[in-house]
Amino acid sequence: MSTVLFWFRNDLRLHDQPALHAALTSGATHLLPVVCLPAPDERTPWCFARVGPHRRAFTAAALRGLQQQTTVLGNPLLICQAPPAAALPQLAQAVGATTVVCEDIAAPYEQAEIAALRAAGLQVRTVWHSSLLHPADMPWPASDLPGVFTSFRQKVERAGITPAAPLPAPAQLLPPLDVPAPVLQAVGAEQGAAAIQPPAPPQGSDARSSFPYGTPGCDGSEGAVLAHLAQYLARKLPHSYKDTRNGLTGLDYSSKLSPWLATGALSPRQIYADLKAFERNHGANDGTYWLWFELLWRDYFRLLHLQYGAGLYRARGLSELPLAQHNQRGFERWCQGETGEPLVDAAMRELAATGYLSNRLRQVVASYLIYDLRGDWRAGAAWFESQLVDYDVYSNQANWLYIAGRGTDPRGGRRFNPTKQAQDHDADGSYRRLWGTA
């Protein structure tokens, strides 16, 4: 009899789960599915919570859905309120396991978690499965990734590279083993279970929100996102995606798939498979192409991490630009939506109130912090990590580098004029009025 620990990370789903499939077919006879929640008091170097209340609440909803699913399959998810380096070795010893299987995440913090488990004597098998296209299918090694996204996209399209079909959800899980009560207590299982209970009153139901995650249609679970994707396609909204994607308010101006992609409740390969079926039934156009285009951007940021790793997290990024001198007071005003720039303040108030912000406004506020307030881009990236319900380590880091001119973009930074952006995207001032800055 052998047991394998399956550690859910940013892959809180059962459909299209290559890592879980690897655990189920490993030859083990028992499985312990586990997740480790970040400590509520974990802080960033900038002295605020690494995971804020919006992101924590949305992830908790994803975990409630996942636990319900695994319970139906006879093996309830174990939720620990303890770091993986503390919880997983104790659990492994308790159930006689030596192997952990989990998602591979190519970012320094997440790589350090794996190193700590191996240092504790565990065998860790990591499986890459967060991208649409697998890195092994690229026509070049990671070290030769094109330095510009357009070149990457064109080479991928010319080579005709397409994703593999998504895997179905497993019909059953391997049976569990009992974990002794003292071990459950040591790994914070009771606190973990309490942490995913829905709050009262519900969070995320602000009527102004473009992604009201406290409502049933925007619940964090896998079931909710598969229903959301189905209705998005049924209403033929992909056809208008390119025309509406720069909107500022409302649920339908963009696909709103990013929150579920960020927690892993939704697989990008499932999006692609359903989108291609949509095109076969209803036709393709610029809008459907642009969804593919955005998924490729997401892949590109992942491949950049495979190429540069921790280099993307240096203060200088990949550039030789001088270090930013952080404007702490300006940063605080930016976080609070009190800079005096109406569009920026409206956006930052929306982010604080709802945990969501349109892509257009993310670029505007990032530019304002970097170029107008002379703030450290890393502080802005950390604030987004704390606040966004759709925080994605790869996309967040790479997008901030892109705006700051510290990534691979040859233009050396992207500065957005907030006055022009307001004229182009909020000409009637409705967005600024909504958030009390006009």
Short mmCIF file of C-alpha atoms in Angstrom, two decimals:
data_model
loop_
_atom_site.label_atom_id
_atom_site.label_comp_id
_atom_site.label_asym_id
_atom_site.label_seq_id
_atom_site.Cartn_x
_atom_site.Cartn_y
_atom_site.Cartn_z
CA MET A 1 0.00 0.00 0.00
CA SER A 2 1.38 3.42 -0.94
CA THR A 3 0.00 6.93 -0.61
CA VAL A 4 0.71 10.03 -2.69
CA LEU A 5 0.01 13.58 -1.56
CA PHE A 6 -1.60 15.77 -4.19
CA TRP A 7 -1.00 19.44 -3.43
CA PHE A 8 -3.42 21.82 -5.13
CA ARG A 9 -1.75 25.16 -5.91
CA ASN A 10 -3.10 27.51 -8.62
CA ASP A 11 -5.08 24.65 -10.18
CA LEU A 12 -8.28 24.46 -8.14
CA ARG A 13 -10.25 22.27 -10.54
CA LEU A 14 -10.84 18.68 -11.59
CA HIS A 15 -11.26 19.14 -15.35
CA ASP A 16 -8.09 19.20 -17.48
CA GLN A 17 -5.84 18.38 -14.54
CA PRO A 18 -2.64 16.73 -15.85
CA ALA A 19 -0.97 16.92 -12.44
CA LEU A 20 -3.86 15.17 -10.72
CA HIS A 21 -3.95 12.64 -13.55
CA ALA A 22 -0.25 11.96 -12.92
CA ALA A 23 -0.94 11.37 -9.23
CA LEU A 24 -3.86 9.04 -9.94
CA THR A 25 -1.83 6.96 -12.39
CA SER A 26 1.37 6.90 -10.33
CA GLY A 27 0.76 3.39 -9.01
CA ALA A 28 -0.26 4.63 -5.56
CA THR A 29 -3.20 2.99 -3.82
CA HIS A 30 -4.26 6.01 -1.74
CA LEU A 31 -4.40 9.75 -2.30
CA LEU A 32 -4.37 12.67 0.11
CA PRO A 33 -5.58 15.85 -1.66
CA VAL A 34 -4.43 18.93 0.23
CA VAL A 35 -4.22 22.69 -0.09
CA CYS A 36 -2.19 25.09 2.06
CA LEU A 37 -3.62 28.54 2.71
CA PRO A 38 -1.29 31.52 3.12
CA ALA A 39 -1.12 32.90 6.64
CA PRO A 40 -3.58 35.76 7.17
CA ASP A 41 -0.82 37.90 8.68
CA GLU A 42 1.74 37.32 5.91
CA ARG A 43 3.07 40.72 4.82
CA THR A 44 4.83 42.08 1.76
CA PRO A 45 8.08 44.06 2.00
CA TRP A 46 5.84 47.13 1.62
CA CYS A 47 4.06 46.37 4.93
CA PHE A 48 0.59 45.36 3.80
CA ALA A 49 -1.10 41.96 3.54
CA ARG A 50 0.25 39.75 0.78
CA VAL A 51 -3.27 38.36 0.21
CA GLY A 52 -6.04 40.90 0.80
CA PRO A 53 -9.68 40.21 1.68
CA HIS A 54 -11.06 40.17 -1.89
CA ARG A 55 -8.52 37.70 -3.21
CA ARG A 56 -8.84 35.58 -0.07
CA ALA A 57 -12.65 35.47 -0.35
CA PHE A 58 -12.65 34.55 -4.05
CA THR A 59 -10.11 31.77 -3.50
CA ALA A 60 -12.16 30.50 -0.56
CA ALA A 61 -15.16 30.13 -2.88
CA ALA A 62 -13.02 28.14 -5.33
CA LEU A 63 -11.92 25.88 -2.49
CA ARG A 64 -15.49 25.36 -1.25
CA GLY A 65 -16.45 24.19 -4.72
CA LEU A 66 -13.41 21.94 -5.01
CA GLN A 67 -14.00 20.40 -1.59
CA GLN A 68 -17.60 19.64 -2.53
CA GLN A 69 -16.44 17.92 -5.70
CA THR A 70 -13.76 15.83 -4.03
CA THR A 71 -16.21 14.87 -1.28
CA VAL A 72 -18.64 13.54 -3.90
CA LEU A 73 -15.75 11.47 -5.25
CA GLY A 74 -15.15 10.04 -1.78
CA ASN A 75 -11.96 11.88 -0.86
CA PRO A 76 -12.56 15.33 0.69
CA LEU A 77 -9.95 18.03 0.16
CA LEU A 78 -7.88 18.70 3.28
CA ILE A 79 -7.44 22.45 3.81
CA CYS A 80 -4.49 23.47 5.98
CA GLN A 81 -3.77 26.85 7.52
CA ALA A 82 -0.03 26.31 7.46
CA PRO A 83 2.83 26.78 5.00
CA PRO A 84 3.43 23.79 2.73
CA ALA A 85 6.95 23.34 4.11
CA ALA A 86 5.42 22.81 7.55
CA ALA A 87 2.21 20.97 6.67
CA LEU A 88 3.15 18.56 3.89
CA PRO A 89 6.08 16.78 5.59
CA GLN A 90 3.94 16.20 8.69
CA LEU A 91 1.06 14.84 6.61
CA ALA A 92 3.39 12.66 4.57
CA GLN A 93 4.87 11.12 7.69
CA ALA A 94 1.42 10.55 9.19
CA VAL A 95 0.12 8.60 6.17
CA GLY A 96 3.39 6.95 5.14
CA ALA A 97 3.86 8.95 1.94
CA THR A 98 7.16 9.97 0.40
CA THR A 99 5.92 11.67 -2.78
CA VAL A 100 4.12 14.95 -3.44
CA VAL A 101 2.65 15.69 -6.88
CA CYS A 102 1.74 19.27 -7.75
CA GLU A 103 1.62 21.98 -10.38
CA ASP A 104 4.91 23.48 -11.57
CA ILE A 105 4.98 27.28 -11.11
CA ALA A 106 8.04 29.05 -12.52
CA ALA A 107 8.21 32.01 -10.10
CA PRO A 108 10.72 32.48 -7.26
CA TYR A 109 8.35 32.32 -4.28
CA GLU A 110 6.67 29.20 -5.62
CA GLN A 111 9.95 27.58 -6.60
CA ALA A 112 11.25 28.18 -3.07
CA GLU A 113 8.25 26.25 -1.71
CA ILE A 114 9.27 23.23 -3.80
CA ALA A 115 12.90 23.52 -2.69
CA ALA A 116 11.82 23.55 0.96
CA LEU A 117 9.81 20.34 0.51
CA ARG A 118 12.75 18.59 -1.14
CA ALA A 119 15.05 19.80 1.63
CA ALA A 120 12.63 18.17 4.08
CA GLY A 121 13.22 14.82 2.36
CA LEU A 122 10.10 14.58 0.18
CA GLN A 123 10.13 13.55 -3.45
CA VAL A 124 8.28 16.25 -5.39
CA ARG A 125 6.98 15.65 -8.89
CA THR A 126 5.91 18.90 -10.57
CA VAL A 127 3.72 18.99 -13.66
CA TRP A 128 3.41 22.03 -15.92
CA HIS A 129 -0.20 22.72 -16.87
CA SER A 130 -1.14 26.38 -16.51
CA SER A 131 -0.56 27.46 -20.10
CA LEU A 132 -2.63 26.98 -23.24
CA LEU A 133 0.35 25.65 -25.21
CA HIS A 134 2.88 23.40 -23.53
CA PRO A 135 6.46 24.77 -23.50
CA ALA A 136 7.69 21.46 -24.94
CA ASP A 137 5.59 22.09 -28.04
CA MET A 138 7.31 25.39 -28.86
CA PRO A 139 9.61 25.45 -31.90
CA TRP A 140 12.45 26.75 -29.71
CA PRO A 141 13.87 26.09 -26.23
CA ALA A 142 12.83 28.46 -23.45
CA SER A 143 16.20 30.20 -23.64
CA ASP A 144 15.48 31.25 -27.25
CA LEU A 145 12.01 32.71 -26.69
CA PRO A 146 11.51 35.71 -29.02
CA GLY A 147 12.00 38.95 -27.13
CA VAL A 148 8.87 40.56 -28.59
CA PHE A 149 5.36 39.15 -28.25
CA THR A 150 4.44 39.83 -31.89
CA SER A 151 7.32 37.69 -33.13
CA PHE A 152 6.35 34.95 -30.70
CA ARG A 153 2.71 35.00 -31.85
CA GLN A 154 3.60 35.01 -35.53
CA LYS A 155 6.01 32.09 -35.16
CA VAL A 156 3.47 30.08 -33.17
CA GLU A 157 0.77 30.72 -35.77
CA ARG A 158 3.04 29.97 -38.72
CA ALA A 159 4.10 26.71 -37.09
CA GLY A 160 0.44 25.75 -36.64
CA ILE A 161 0.89 24.93 -32.95
CA THR A 162 -2.40 24.16 -31.23
CA PRO A 163 -3.15 23.00 -27.69
CA ALA A 164 -3.90 19.44 -26.74
CA ALA A 165 -7.52 18.58 -25.97
CA PRO A 166 -8.47 19.12 -22.33
CA LEU A 167 -8.59 16.07 -20.08
CA PRO A 168 -11.96 15.09 -18.61
CA ALA A 169 -12.46 15.31 -14.87
CA PRO A 170 -11.70 12.02 -13.10
CA ALA A 171 -14.71 9.81 -12.43
CA GLN A 172 -13.22 8.79 -9.08
CA LEU A 173 -10.27 9.48 -6.83
CA LEU A 174 -8.05 7.01 -5.05
CA PRO A 175 -9.34 6.36 -1.52
CA PRO A 176 -8.00 8.44 1.39
CA LEU A 177 -6.21 7.43 4.55
CA ASP A 178 -7.15 8.75 7.98
CA VAL A 179 -4.90 11.48 9.36
CA PRO A 180 -4.50 11.38 13.16
CA ALA A 181 -6.23 14.21 15.00
CA PRO A 182 -3.01 15.63 16.52
CA VAL A 183 -1.52 15.97 13.03
CA LEU A 184 -4.66 17.67 11.72
CA GLN A 185 -4.39 20.10 14.59
CA ALA A 186 -0.69 20.72 13.89
CA VAL A 187 -1.32 21.58 10.22
CA GLY A 188 -4.21 23.93 11.03
CA ALA A 189 -6.95 21.84 9.46
CA GLU A 190 -9.62 23.31 11.72
CA GLN A 191 -8.53 26.87 10.95
CA GLY A 192 -8.31 26.02 7.26
CA ALA A 193 -11.86 24.70 7.19
CA ALA A 194 -13.08 27.83 8.98
CA ALA A 195 -11.19 30.09 6.55
CA ILE A 196 -13.19 28.95 3.53
CA GLN A 197 -16.63 29.40 5.06
CA PRO A 198 -18.65 32.12 3.32
CA PRO A 199 -18.56 35.42 5.22
CA ALA A 200 -21.67 37.17 6.46
CA PRO A 201 -22.49 39.54 4.92
CA PRO A 202 -21.09 38.24 1.62
CA GLN A 203 -18.07 40.03 0.17
CA GLY A 204 -17.79 41.11 -3.43
CA SER A 205 -21.41 42.09 -4.03
CA ASP A 206 -20.84 45.85 -4.51
CA ALA A 207 -23.50 46.90 -7.02
CA ARG A 208 -20.92 48.93 -8.96
CA SER A 209 -18.56 46.01 -9.47
CA SER A 210 -17.70 44.77 -12.93
CA PHE A 211 -17.02 41.36 -11.39
CA PRO A 212 -19.35 40.85 -8.39
CA TYR A 213 -17.66 37.74 -7.07
CA GLY A 214 -20.07 37.42 -4.14
CA THR A 215 -22.97 36.65 -6.47
CA PRO A 216 -23.85 33.16 -7.79
CA GLY A 217 -22.89 33.95 -11.39
CA CYS A 218 -19.40 35.04 -10.33
CA ASP A 219 -18.81 32.49 -7.60
CA GLY A 220 -15.24 31.22 -7.51
CA SER A 221 -16.04 27.55 -8.05
CA GLU A 222 -15.27 25.39 -11.06
CA GLY A 223 -18.98 24.77 -11.59
CA ALA A 224 -19.69 28.51 -11.70
CA VAL A 225 -17.00 29.25 -14.27
CA LEU A 226 -18.05 26.42 -16.58
CA ALA A 227 -21.57 27.84 -16.44
CA HIS A 228 -20.22 31.36 -17.03
CA LEU A 229 -18.23 30.22 -20.05
CA ALA A 230 -21.27 28.40 -21.47
CA GLN A 231 -23.53 31.45 -21.17
CA TYR A 232 -20.82 33.75 -22.57
CA LEU A 233 -20.63 31.58 -25.68
CA ALA A 234 -24.41 31.04 -25.90
CA ARG A 235 -24.93 34.81 -26.01
CA LYS A 236 -22.34 35.04 -28.82
CA LEU A 237 -20.31 37.57 -26.88
CA PRO A 238 -16.97 36.38 -28.33
CA HIS A 239 -17.99 38.02 -31.63
CA SER A 240 -17.96 41.46 -29.97
CA TYR A 241 -15.01 40.92 -27.63
CA LYS A 242 -12.44 42.95 -29.58
CA ASP A 243 -14.79 45.93 -29.88
CA THR A 244 -15.73 46.02 -26.19
CA ARG A 245 -12.60 44.80 -24.40
CA ASN A 246 -11.48 48.32 -23.42
CA GLY A 247 -14.68 49.03 -21.51
CA LEU A 248 -14.50 50.21 -17.91
CA THR A 249 -17.73 49.04 -16.29
CA GLY A 250 -20.08 46.08 -16.55
CA LEU A 251 -19.82 42.32 -16.70
CA ASP A 252 -19.99 41.82 -20.47
CA TYR A 253 -17.38 44.20 -21.91
CA SER A 254 -14.78 41.44 -21.46
CA SER A 255 -14.94 37.70 -20.95
CA LYS A 256 -14.28 37.95 -17.18
CA LEU A 257 -12.55 34.57 -17.33
CA SER A 258 -9.34 35.87 -15.73
CA PRO A 259 -10.38 35.40 -12.06
CA TRP A 260 -11.05 31.70 -12.60
CA LEU A 261 -7.94 31.29 -14.74
CA ALA A 262 -5.93 32.84 -11.91
CA THR A 263 -7.08 30.33 -9.28
CA GLY A 264 -6.96 27.51 -11.80
CA ALA A 265 -10.69 26.79 -11.49
CA LEU A 266 -10.70 27.04 -15.30
CA SER A 267 -8.22 25.54 -17.75
CA PRO A 268 -7.14 27.65 -20.76
CA ARG A 269 -7.34 24.51 -22.90
CA GLN A 270 -11.01 24.20 -21.98
CA ILE A 271 -11.60 27.78 -23.13
CA TYR A 272 -9.86 27.05 -26.42
CA ALA A 273 -11.77 23.83 -27.04
CA ASP A 274 -15.13 25.52 -26.36
CA LEU A 275 -14.16 28.57 -28.41
CA LYS A 276 -13.25 26.43 -31.44
CA ALA A 277 -16.61 24.65 -31.15
CA PHE A 278 -18.26 28.07 -31.03
CA GLU A 279 -16.44 29.14 -34.20
CA ARG A 280 -17.50 25.96 -36.00
CA ASN A 281 -21.14 26.62 -35.10
CA HIS A 282 -21.30 30.41 -35.35
CA GLY A 283 -18.30 31.53 -37.36
CA ALA A 284 -14.99 33.16 -36.50
CA ASN A 285 -14.23 36.87 -36.55
CA ASP A 286 -11.81 39.40 -35.07
CA GLY A 287 -13.45 39.01 -31.67
CA THR A 288 -12.94 35.27 -31.42
CA TYR A 289 -9.39 35.66 -32.73
CA TRP A 290 -8.68 38.24 -30.05
CA LEU A 291 -9.56 35.77 -27.29
CA TRP A 292 -6.89 33.45 -28.72
CA PHE A 293 -4.57 36.48 -28.94
CA GLU A 294 -5.05 37.24 -25.22
CA LEU A 295 -4.48 33.63 -24.23
CA LEU A 296 -1.21 33.73 -26.18
CA TRP A 297 -0.16 36.84 -24.24
CA ARG A 298 -0.83 34.88 -21.06
CA ASP A 299 1.35 32.02 -22.34
CA TYR A 300 4.10 34.43 -23.35
CA PHE A 301 4.38 35.75 -19.81
CA ARG A 302 4.73 32.19 -18.53
CA LEU A 303 7.45 31.41 -21.04
CA LEU A 304 9.28 34.60 -20.03
CA HIS A 305 9.45 33.16 -16.51
CA LEU A 306 10.93 29.94 -17.83
CA GLN A 307 13.51 32.00 -19.70
CA TYR A 308 14.49 34.57 -17.06
CA GLY A 309 13.21 33.22 -13.73
CA ALA A 310 14.23 35.34 -10.76
CA GLY A 311 15.72 37.96 -13.09
CA LEU A 312 12.19 39.26 -13.63
CA TYR A 313 12.00 40.07 -9.91
CA ARG A 314 15.14 42.21 -9.65
CA ALA A 315 14.59 45.88 -8.85
CA ARG A 316 16.00 46.68 -12.30
CA GLY A 317 14.10 43.85 -13.95
CA LEU A 318 15.86 42.88 -17.17
CA SER A 319 17.05 46.43 -17.81
CA GLU A 320 20.00 48.52 -16.68
CA LEU A 321 17.78 51.47 -15.80
CA PRO A 322 18.58 53.16 -12.49
CA LEU A 323 16.69 51.97 -9.45
CA ALA A 324 13.45 53.75 -8.69
CA GLN A 325 13.42 55.93 -5.58
CA HIS A 326 10.19 54.96 -3.92
CA ASN A 327 7.74 57.76 -3.15
CA GLN A 328 6.05 56.27 -0.08
CA ARG A 329 3.58 59.11 0.47
CA GLY A 330 2.65 59.13 -3.21
CA PHE A 331 2.23 55.37 -3.13
CA GLU A 332 -0.11 55.59 -0.15
CA ARG A 333 -2.24 58.23 -1.89
CA TRP A 334 -2.31 56.02 -4.98
CA CYS A 335 -3.49 53.00 -3.00
CA GLN A 336 -6.21 55.07 -1.33
CA GLY A 337 -7.43 56.73 -4.54
CA GLU A 338 -6.40 60.18 -3.32
CA THR A 339 -3.86 61.36 -5.90
CA GLY A 340 -6.02 64.17 -7.24
CA GLU A 341 -6.09 62.63 -10.74
CA PRO A 342 -9.80 61.76 -11.21
CA LEU A 343 -9.49 58.72 -13.50
CA VAL A 344 -6.67 57.20 -11.47
CA ASP A 345 -8.49 57.80 -8.19
CA ALA A 346 -11.72 56.29 -9.52
CA ALA A 347 -9.84 53.19 -10.65
CA MET A 348 -8.00 52.75 -7.36
CA ARG A 349 -11.25 53.13 -5.43
CA GLU A 350 -12.85 50.48 -7.61
CA LEU A 351 -9.93 48.14 -6.97
CA ALA A 352 -10.11 48.66 -3.20
CA ALA A 353 -13.89 48.21 -3.10
CA THR A 354 -14.24 45.23 -5.45
CA GLY A 355 -10.89 43.53 -6.06
CA TYR A 356 -11.28 44.04 -9.80
CA LEU A 357 -10.20 46.56 -12.42
CA SER A 358 -10.39 46.62 -16.21
CA ASN A 359 -7.19 45.90 -18.12
CA ARG A 360 -7.20 49.40 -19.60
CA LEU A 361 -7.30 51.00 -16.16
CA ARG A 362 -4.63 48.68 -14.79
CA GLN A 363 -2.28 50.10 -17.40
CA VAL A 364 -3.30 53.68 -16.63
CA VAL A 365 -2.83 53.43 -12.86
CA ALA A 366 0.44 51.51 -13.18
CA SER A 367 1.80 54.18 -15.52
CA TYR A 368 0.69 56.93 -13.13
CA LEU A 369 2.44 55.35 -10.16
CA ILE A 370 5.68 54.83 -12.08
CA TYR A 371 5.95 58.01 -14.14
CA ASP A 372 3.85 60.64 -12.37
CA LEU A 373 4.35 59.68 -8.73
CA ARG A 374 7.85 58.24 -9.19
CA GLY A 375 6.89 55.15 -7.23
CA ASP A 376 8.68 51.81 -7.21
CA TRP A 377 7.03 49.49 -9.72
CA ARG A 378 7.55 46.56 -7.35
CA ALA A 379 5.33 48.20 -4.73
CA GLY A 380 2.59 48.57 -7.33
CA ALA A 381 2.96 44.95 -8.37
CA ALA A 382 2.71 43.89 -4.72
CA TRP A 383 -0.45 46.00 -4.23
CA PHE A 384 -2.07 44.32 -7.22
CA GLU A 385 -1.02 40.93 -5.81
CA SER A 386 -2.75 41.79 -2.57
CA GLN A 387 -5.94 43.23 -4.06
CA LEU A 388 -6.84 41.56 -7.35
CA VAL A 389 -9.21 38.61 -7.37
CA ASP A 390 -7.56 37.60 -10.65
CA TYR A 391 -3.97 37.97 -9.47
CA ASP A 392 -1.71 35.79 -11.61
CA VAL A 393 1.96 35.75 -10.66
CA TYR A 394 3.18 35.54 -14.27
CA SER A 395 0.92 38.17 -15.83
CA ASN A 396 1.17 40.58 -12.93
CA GLN A 397 4.95 40.65 -12.86
CA ALA A 398 5.37 40.80 -16.62
CA ASN A 399 2.76 43.52 -17.10
CA TRP A 400 4.37 45.77 -14.50
CA LEU A 401 7.77 45.21 -16.12
CA TYR A 402 6.18 46.06 -19.48
CA ILE A 403 4.79 49.39 -18.24
CA ALA A 404 8.01 50.21 -16.38
CA GLY A 405 10.23 49.47 -19.38
CA ARG A 406 12.13 46.82 -17.45
CA GLY A 407 11.07 43.76 -19.45
CA THR A 408 11.76 42.70 -23.03
CA ASP A 409 9.67 45.37 -24.77
CA PRO A 410 12.02 47.36 -27.08
CA ARG A 411 9.97 50.55 -26.61
CA GLY A 412 11.33 50.89 -23.09
CA GLY A 413 8.15 51.53 -21.13
CA ARG A 414 4.56 52.57 -21.73
CA ARG A 415 3.37 55.88 -20.33
CA PHE A 416 -0.37 56.59 -20.41
CA ASN A 417 -1.75 60.12 -20.27
CA PRO A 418 -4.71 59.91 -17.86
CA THR A 419 -6.42 62.96 -19.37
CA LYS A 420 -6.35 61.41 -22.84
CA GLN A 421 -7.40 58.04 -21.48
CA ALA A 422 -10.39 59.67 -19.79
CA GLN A 423 -11.34 61.39 -23.04
CA ASP A 424 -11.03 58.16 -25.00
CA HIS A 425 -12.70 55.75 -22.56
CA ASP A 426 -14.81 57.86 -20.19
CA ALA A 427 -15.81 60.83 -22.32
CA ASP A 428 -19.09 61.38 -20.48
CA GLY A 429 -17.48 61.03 -17.06
CA SER A 430 -19.83 58.23 -16.02
CA TYR A 431 -17.06 56.02 -14.67
CA ARG A 432 -15.53 58.82 -12.62
CA ARG A 433 -18.95 59.77 -11.25
CA LEU A 434 -19.60 56.15 -10.33
CA TRP A 435 -16.58 56.19 -8.05
CA GLY A 436 -17.01 59.73 -6.75
CA THR A 437 -14.16 61.54 -8.49
CA ALA A 438 -16.04 63.64 -11.07
#
